PDB file of C-alpha atoms and ligand atoms in Angstrom:
ATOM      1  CA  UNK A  22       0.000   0.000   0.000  1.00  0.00           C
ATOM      2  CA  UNK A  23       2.786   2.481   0.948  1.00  0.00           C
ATOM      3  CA  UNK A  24       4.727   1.140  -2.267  1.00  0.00           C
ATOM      4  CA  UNK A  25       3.609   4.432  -4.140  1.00  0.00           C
ATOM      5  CA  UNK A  26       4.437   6.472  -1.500  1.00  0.00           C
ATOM      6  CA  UNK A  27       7.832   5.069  -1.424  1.00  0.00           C
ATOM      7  CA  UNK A  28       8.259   5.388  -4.888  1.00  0.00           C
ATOM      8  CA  UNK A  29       7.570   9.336  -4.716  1.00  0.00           C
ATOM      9  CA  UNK A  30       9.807   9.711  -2.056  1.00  0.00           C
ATOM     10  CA  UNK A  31      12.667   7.743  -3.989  1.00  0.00           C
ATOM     11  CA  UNK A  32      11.936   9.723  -7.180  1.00  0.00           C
ATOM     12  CA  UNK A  33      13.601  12.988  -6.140  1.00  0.00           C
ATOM     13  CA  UNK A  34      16.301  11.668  -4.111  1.00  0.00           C
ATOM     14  CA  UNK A  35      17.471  10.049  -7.057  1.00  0.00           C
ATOM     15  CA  UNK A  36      18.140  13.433  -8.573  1.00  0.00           C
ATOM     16  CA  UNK A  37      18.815  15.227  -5.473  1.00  0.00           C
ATOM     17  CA  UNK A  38      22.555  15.207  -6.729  1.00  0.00           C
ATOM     18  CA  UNK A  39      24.534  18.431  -6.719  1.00  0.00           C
ATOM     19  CA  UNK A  40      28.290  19.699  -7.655  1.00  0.00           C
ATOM     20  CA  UNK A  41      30.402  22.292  -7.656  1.00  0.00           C
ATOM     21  CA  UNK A  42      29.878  25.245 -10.152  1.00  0.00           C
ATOM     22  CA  UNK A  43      32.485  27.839  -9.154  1.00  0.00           C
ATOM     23  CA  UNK A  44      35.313  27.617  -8.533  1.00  0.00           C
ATOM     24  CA  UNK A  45      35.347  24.851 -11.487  1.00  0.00           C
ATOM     25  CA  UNK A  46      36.336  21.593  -9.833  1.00  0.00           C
ATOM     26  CA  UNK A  47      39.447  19.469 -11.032  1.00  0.00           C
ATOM     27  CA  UNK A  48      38.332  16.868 -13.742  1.00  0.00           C
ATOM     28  CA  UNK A  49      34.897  18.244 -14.053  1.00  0.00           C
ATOM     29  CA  UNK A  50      33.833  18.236 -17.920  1.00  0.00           C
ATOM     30  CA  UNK A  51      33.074  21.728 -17.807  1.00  0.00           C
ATOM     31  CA  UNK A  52      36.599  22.855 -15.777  1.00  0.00           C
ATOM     32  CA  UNK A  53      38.451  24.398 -19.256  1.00  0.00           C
ATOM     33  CA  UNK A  54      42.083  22.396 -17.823  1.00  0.00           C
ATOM     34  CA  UNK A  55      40.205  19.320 -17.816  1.00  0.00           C
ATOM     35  CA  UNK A  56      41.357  16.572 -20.745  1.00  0.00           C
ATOM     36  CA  UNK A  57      38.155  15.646 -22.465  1.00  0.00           C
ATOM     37  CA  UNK A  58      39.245  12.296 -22.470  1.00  0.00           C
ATOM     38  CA  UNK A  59      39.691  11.512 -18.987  1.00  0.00           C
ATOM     39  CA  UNK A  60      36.751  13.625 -17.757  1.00  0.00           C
ATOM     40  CA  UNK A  61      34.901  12.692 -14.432  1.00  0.00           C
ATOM     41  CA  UNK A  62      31.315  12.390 -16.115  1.00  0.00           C
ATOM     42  CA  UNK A  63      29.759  11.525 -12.342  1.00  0.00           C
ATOM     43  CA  UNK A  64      30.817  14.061 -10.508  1.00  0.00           C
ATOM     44  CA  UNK A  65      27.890  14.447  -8.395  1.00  0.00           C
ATOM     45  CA  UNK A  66      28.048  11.434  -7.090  1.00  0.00           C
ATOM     46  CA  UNK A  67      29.027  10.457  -3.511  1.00  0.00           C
ATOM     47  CA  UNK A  68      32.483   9.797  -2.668  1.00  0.00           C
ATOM     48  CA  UNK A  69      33.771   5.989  -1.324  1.00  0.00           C
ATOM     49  CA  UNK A  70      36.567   6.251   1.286  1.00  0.00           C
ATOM     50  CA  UNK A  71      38.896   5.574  -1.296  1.00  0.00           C
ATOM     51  CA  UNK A  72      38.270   8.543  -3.138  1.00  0.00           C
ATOM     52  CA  UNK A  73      38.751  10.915  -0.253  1.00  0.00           C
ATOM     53  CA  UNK A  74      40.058  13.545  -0.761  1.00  0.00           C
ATOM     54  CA  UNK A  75      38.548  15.352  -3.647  1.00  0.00           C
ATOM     55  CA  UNK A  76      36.814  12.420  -5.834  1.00  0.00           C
ATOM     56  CA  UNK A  77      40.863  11.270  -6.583  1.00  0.00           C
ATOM     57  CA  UNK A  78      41.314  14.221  -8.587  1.00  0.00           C
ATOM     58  CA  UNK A  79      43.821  16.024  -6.388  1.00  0.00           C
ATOM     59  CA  UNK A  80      46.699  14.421  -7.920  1.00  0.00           C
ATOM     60  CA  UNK A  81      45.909  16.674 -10.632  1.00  0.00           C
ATOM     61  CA  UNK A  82      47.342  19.603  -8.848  1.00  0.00           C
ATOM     62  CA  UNK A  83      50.998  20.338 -10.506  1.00  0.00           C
ATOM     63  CA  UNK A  84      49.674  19.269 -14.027  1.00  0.00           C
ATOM     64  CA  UNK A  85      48.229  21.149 -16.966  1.00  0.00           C
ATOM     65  CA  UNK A  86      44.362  19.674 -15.686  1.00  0.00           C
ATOM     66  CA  UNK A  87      44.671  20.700 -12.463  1.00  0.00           C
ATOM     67  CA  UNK A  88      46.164  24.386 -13.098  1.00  0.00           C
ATOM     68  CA  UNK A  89      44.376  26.997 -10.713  1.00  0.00           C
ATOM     69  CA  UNK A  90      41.215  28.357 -12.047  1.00  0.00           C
ATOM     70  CA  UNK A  91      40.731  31.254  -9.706  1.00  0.00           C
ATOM     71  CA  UNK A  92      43.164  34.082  -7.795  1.00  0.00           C
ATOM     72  CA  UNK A  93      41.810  34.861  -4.042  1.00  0.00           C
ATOM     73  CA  UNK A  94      43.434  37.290  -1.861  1.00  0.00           C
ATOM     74  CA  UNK A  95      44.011  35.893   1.873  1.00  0.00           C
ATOM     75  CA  UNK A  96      41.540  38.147   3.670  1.00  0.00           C
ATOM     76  CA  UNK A  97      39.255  38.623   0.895  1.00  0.00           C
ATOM     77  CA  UNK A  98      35.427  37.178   0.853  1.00  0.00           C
ATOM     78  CA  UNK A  99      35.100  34.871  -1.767  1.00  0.00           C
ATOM     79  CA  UNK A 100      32.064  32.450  -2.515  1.00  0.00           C
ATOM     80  CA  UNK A 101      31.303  28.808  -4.096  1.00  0.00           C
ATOM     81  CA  UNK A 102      28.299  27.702  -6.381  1.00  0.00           C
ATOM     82  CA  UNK A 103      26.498  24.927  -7.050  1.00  0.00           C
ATOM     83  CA  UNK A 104      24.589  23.038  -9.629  1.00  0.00           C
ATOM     84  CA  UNK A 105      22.361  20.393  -9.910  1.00  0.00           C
ATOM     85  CA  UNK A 106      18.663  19.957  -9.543  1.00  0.00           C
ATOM     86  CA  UNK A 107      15.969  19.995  -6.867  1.00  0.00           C
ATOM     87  CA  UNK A 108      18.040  19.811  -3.153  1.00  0.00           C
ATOM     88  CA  UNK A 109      15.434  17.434  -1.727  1.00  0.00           C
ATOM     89  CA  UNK A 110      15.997  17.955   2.108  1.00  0.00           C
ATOM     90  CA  UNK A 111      19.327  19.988   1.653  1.00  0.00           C
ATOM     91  CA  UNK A 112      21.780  19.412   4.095  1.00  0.00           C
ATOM     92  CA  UNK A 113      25.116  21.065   6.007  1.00  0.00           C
ATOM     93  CA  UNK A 114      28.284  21.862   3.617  1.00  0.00           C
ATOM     94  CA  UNK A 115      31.873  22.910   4.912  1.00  0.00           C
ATOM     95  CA  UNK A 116      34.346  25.094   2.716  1.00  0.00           C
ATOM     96  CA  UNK A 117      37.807  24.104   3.637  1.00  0.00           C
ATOM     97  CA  UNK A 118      41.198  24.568   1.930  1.00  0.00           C
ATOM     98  CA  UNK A 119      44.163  22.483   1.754  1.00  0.00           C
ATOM     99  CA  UNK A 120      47.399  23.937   1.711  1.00  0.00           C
ATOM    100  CA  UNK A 121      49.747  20.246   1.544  1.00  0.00           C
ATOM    101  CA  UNK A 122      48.307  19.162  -1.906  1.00  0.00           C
ATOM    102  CA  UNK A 123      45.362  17.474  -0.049  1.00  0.00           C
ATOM    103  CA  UNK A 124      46.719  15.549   3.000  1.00  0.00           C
ATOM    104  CA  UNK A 125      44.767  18.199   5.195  1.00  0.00           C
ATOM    105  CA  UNK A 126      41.877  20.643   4.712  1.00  0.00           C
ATOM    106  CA  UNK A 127      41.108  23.038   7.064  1.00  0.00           C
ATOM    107  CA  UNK A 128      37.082  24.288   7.235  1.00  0.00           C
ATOM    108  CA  UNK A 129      36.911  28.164   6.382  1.00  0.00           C
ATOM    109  CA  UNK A 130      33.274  28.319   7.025  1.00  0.00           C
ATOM    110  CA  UNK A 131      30.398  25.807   7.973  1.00  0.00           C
ATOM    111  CA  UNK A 132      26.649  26.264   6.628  1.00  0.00           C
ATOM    112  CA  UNK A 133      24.707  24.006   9.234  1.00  0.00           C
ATOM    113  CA  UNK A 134      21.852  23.433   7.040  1.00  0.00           C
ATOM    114  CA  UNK A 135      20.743  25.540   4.045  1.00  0.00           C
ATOM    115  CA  UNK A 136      23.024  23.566   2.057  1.00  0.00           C
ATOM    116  CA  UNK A 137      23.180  23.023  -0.706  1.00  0.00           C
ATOM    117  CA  UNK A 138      20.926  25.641  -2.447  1.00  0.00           C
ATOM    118  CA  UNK A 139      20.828  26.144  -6.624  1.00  0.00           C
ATOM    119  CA  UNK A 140      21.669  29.479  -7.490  1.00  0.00           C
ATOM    120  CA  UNK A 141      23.411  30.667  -4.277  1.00  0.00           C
ATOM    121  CA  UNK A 142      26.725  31.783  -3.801  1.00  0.00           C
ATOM    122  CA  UNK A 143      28.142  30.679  -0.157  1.00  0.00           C
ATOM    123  CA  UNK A 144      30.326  33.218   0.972  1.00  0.00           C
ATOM    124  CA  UNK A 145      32.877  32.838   3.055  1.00  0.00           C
ATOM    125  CA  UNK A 146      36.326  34.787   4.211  1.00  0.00           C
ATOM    126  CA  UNK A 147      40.113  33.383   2.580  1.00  0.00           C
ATOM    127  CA  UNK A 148      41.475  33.467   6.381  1.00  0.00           C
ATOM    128  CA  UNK A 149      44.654  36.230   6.111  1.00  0.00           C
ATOM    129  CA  UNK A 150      47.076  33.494   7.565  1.00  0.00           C
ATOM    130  CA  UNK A 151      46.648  31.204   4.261  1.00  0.00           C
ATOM    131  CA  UNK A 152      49.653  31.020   2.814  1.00  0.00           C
ATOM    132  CA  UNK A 153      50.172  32.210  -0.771  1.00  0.00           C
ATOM    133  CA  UNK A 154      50.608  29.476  -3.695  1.00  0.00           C
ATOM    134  CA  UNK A 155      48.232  26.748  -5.461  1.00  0.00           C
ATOM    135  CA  UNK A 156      45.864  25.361  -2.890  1.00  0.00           C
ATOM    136  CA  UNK A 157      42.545  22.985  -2.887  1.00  0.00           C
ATOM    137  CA  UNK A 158      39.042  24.474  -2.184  1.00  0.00           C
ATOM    138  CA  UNK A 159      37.323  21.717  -1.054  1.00  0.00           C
ATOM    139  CA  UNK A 160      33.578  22.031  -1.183  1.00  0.00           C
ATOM    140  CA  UNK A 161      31.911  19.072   1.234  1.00  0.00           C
ATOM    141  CA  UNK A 162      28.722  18.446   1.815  1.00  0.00           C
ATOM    142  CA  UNK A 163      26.576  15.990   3.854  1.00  0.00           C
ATOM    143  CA  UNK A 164      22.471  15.216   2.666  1.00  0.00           C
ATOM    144  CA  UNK A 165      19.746  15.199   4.825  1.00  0.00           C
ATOM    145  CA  UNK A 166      17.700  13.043   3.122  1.00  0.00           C
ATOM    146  CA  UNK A 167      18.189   9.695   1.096  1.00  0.00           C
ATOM    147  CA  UNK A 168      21.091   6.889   1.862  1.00  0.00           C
ATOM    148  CA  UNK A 169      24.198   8.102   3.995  1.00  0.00           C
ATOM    149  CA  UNK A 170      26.897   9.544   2.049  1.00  0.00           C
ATOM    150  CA  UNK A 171      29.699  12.355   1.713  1.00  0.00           C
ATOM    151  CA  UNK A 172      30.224  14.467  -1.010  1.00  0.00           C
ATOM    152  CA  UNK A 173      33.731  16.285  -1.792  1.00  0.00           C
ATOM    153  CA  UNK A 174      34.387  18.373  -5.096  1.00  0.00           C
ATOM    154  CA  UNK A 175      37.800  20.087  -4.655  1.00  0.00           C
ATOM    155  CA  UNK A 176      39.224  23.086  -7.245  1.00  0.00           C
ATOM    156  CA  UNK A 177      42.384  24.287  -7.430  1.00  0.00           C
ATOM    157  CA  UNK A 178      42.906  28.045  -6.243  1.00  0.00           C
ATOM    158  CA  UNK A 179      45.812  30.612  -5.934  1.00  0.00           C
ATOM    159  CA  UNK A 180      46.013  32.309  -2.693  1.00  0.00           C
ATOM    160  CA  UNK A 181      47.613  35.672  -3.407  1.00  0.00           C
ATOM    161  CA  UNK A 182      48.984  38.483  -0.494  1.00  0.00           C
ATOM    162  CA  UNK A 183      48.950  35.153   2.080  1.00  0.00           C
ATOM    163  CA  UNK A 184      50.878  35.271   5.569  1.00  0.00           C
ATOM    164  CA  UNK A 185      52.977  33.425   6.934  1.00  0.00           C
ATOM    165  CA  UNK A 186      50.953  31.380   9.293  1.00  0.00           C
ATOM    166  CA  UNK A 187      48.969  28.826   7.277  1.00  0.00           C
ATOM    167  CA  UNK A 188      45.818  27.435   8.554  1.00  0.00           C
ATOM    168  CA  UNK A 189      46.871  24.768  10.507  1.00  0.00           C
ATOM    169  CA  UNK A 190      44.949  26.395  13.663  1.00  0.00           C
ATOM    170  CA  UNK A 191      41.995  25.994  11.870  1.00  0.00           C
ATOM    171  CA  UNK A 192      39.726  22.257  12.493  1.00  0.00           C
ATOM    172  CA  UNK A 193      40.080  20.103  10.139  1.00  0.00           C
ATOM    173  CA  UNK A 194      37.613  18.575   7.500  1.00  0.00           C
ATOM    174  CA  UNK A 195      34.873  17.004   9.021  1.00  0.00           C
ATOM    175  CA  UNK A 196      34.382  13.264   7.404  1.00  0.00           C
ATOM    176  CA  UNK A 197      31.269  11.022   7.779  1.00  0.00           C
ATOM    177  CA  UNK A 198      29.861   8.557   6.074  1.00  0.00           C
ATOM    178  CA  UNK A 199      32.878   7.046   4.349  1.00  0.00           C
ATOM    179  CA  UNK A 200      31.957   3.551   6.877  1.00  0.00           C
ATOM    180  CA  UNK A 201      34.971   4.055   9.179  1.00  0.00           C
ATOM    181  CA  UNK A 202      32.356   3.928  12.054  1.00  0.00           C
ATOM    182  CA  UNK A 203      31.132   7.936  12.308  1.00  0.00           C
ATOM    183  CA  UNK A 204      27.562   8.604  10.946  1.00  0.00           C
ATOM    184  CA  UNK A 205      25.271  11.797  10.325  1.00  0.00           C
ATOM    185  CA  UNK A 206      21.941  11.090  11.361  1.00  0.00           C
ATOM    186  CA  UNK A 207      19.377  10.681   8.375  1.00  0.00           C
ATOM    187  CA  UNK A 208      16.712  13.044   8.395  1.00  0.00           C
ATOM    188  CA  UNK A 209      18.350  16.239   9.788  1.00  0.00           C
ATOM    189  CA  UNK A 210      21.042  18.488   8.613  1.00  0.00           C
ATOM    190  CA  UNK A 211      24.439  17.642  10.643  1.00  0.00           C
ATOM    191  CA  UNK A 212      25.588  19.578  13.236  1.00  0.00           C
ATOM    192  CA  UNK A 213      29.509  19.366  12.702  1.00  0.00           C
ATOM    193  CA  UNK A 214      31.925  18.824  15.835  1.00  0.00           C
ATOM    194  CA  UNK A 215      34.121  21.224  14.971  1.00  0.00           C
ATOM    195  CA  UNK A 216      32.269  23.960  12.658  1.00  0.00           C
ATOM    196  CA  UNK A 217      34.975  26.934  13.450  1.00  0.00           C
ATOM    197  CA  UNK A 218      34.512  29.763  14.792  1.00  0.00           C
ATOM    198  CA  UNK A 219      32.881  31.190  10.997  1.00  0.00           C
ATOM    199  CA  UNK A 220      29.509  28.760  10.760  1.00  0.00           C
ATOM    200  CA  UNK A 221      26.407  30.053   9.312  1.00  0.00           C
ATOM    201  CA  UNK A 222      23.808  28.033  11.710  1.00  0.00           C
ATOM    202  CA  UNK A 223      20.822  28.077   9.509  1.00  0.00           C
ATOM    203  CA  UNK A 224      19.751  25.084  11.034  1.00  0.00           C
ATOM    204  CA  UNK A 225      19.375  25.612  14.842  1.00  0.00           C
ATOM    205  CA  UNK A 226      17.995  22.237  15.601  1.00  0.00           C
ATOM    206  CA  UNK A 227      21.011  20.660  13.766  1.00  0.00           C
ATOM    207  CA  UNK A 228      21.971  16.922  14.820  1.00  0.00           C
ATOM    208  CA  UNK A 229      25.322  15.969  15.885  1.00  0.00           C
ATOM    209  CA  UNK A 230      26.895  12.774  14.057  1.00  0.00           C
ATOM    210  CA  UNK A 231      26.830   9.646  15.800  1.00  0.00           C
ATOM    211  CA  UNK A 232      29.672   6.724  16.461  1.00  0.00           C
ATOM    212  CA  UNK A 233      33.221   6.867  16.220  1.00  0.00           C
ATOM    213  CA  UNK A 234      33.916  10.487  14.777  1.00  0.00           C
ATOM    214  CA  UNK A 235      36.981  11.773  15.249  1.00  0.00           C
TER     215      UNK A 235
HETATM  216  C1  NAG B  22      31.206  35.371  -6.190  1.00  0.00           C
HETATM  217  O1  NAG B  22      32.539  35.385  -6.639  1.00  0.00           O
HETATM  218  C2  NAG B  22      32.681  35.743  -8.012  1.00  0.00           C
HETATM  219  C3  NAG B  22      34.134  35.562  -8.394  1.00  0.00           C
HETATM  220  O2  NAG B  22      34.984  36.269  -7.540  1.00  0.00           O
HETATM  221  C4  NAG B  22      32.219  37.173  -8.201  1.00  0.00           C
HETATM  222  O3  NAG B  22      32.321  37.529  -9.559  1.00  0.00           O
HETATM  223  C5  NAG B  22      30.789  37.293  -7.743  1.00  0.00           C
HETATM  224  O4  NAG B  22      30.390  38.642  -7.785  1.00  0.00           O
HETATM  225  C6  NAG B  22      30.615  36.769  -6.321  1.00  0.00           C
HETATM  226  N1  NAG B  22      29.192  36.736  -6.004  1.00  0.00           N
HETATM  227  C7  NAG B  22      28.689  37.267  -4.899  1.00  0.00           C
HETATM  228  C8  NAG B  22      27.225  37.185  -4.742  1.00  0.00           C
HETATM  229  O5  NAG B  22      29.382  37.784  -4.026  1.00  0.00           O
END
């Protein structure tokens, strides 16, 4: 009897996928570095734990596909944009950079829910202690509704005017999802561990992850 019902619920989900717009992520078909041949044609799909970071595509970084595709200032406000269709149930997104060619990635900003939204930009502020040089934006985001899963689309940026610092204060990249024993709860946008001290709580009645998460 509920088998309609269930069908209609499904339906959307199924297209409730979403990627990164701008910056234009590495391997993407429509990122103008990207070889044609070796395209990622499924980028909006979920990451596995083996393609943490950044779908794989990281190791692009130092060749002609993964030049940067966009100068930001340390200190400046910058955004991100998505595509896709419908966000059935949305969900919480972190923007986090990686300064050591993807072994860390340090959250600029969380959005705990209201993420992902079509036709938004996300702003958020290029700390002034990044350092200057090639870096990954890493755009992550975890659904509300549907199965379980983590998505990561990473870009490759030039910080300009950077200190000397780094971000290494920063957290780090919240991961869930990825069946290493941490979970967000389905249902309900997640409320991260370790947002940093720039979230946009949109979501008030967020829901902290459950299990092992570091
Ligand atoms: C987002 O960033 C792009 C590129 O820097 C800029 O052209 C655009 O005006 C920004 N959008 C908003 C709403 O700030």
């Amino acid at each position: 009897m509920h088998t309609l019902s269930t069908l209609l619920l499904l339906l959307p989900l199924a297209s409730a996928h979403m990627d990164l717009k701008y910056p234009a992520p590495l391997n993407h078909p429509n990122n103008p570095n990207t070889n044609p041949g070796t395209a990622d044609f499924s980028y909006n799909s979920p990451i596995s734990a083996a393609q943490f970071p950044c779908k794989g595509h990281h190791k692009l970084l130092g060749t002609p596909a993964g030049k940067s595709v966009a100068t930001w200032a340390a200190g400046s406000t910058q955004n991100f944009t998505l595509s896709g269709t419908a966000v059935h149930g949305g969900g919480s997104c972190q923007a986090s950079i990686s300064e050591d060619g993807g072994k860390t990635f340090r959250v600029v900003r969380s959005y705990v829910g209201g993420c992902p939204a079509v036709g938004k930009a996300f702003e958020f502020v290029v700390p002034k202690e990044a350092k200057s040089g090639v870096a990954l934006f890493a755009w992550t985001w975890f659904n509300n509704l549907g199965n379980r899963e983590m998505y990561m689309n990473c870009a490759a940026v030039t910080i300009s005017d950077g200190g000397s610092k780094g971000l290494s204060d920063l957290p780090e990249i919240f991961q869930a999802n990825l069946g290493s024993g941490c979970e967000t709860v389905p249902g309900s946008d997640v409320l991260f561990p370790t947002p940093g001290n720039d979230a946009v709580i949109v979501n008030p009645a967020a829901t902290a992850p459950v299990g092992a998460c570091g």
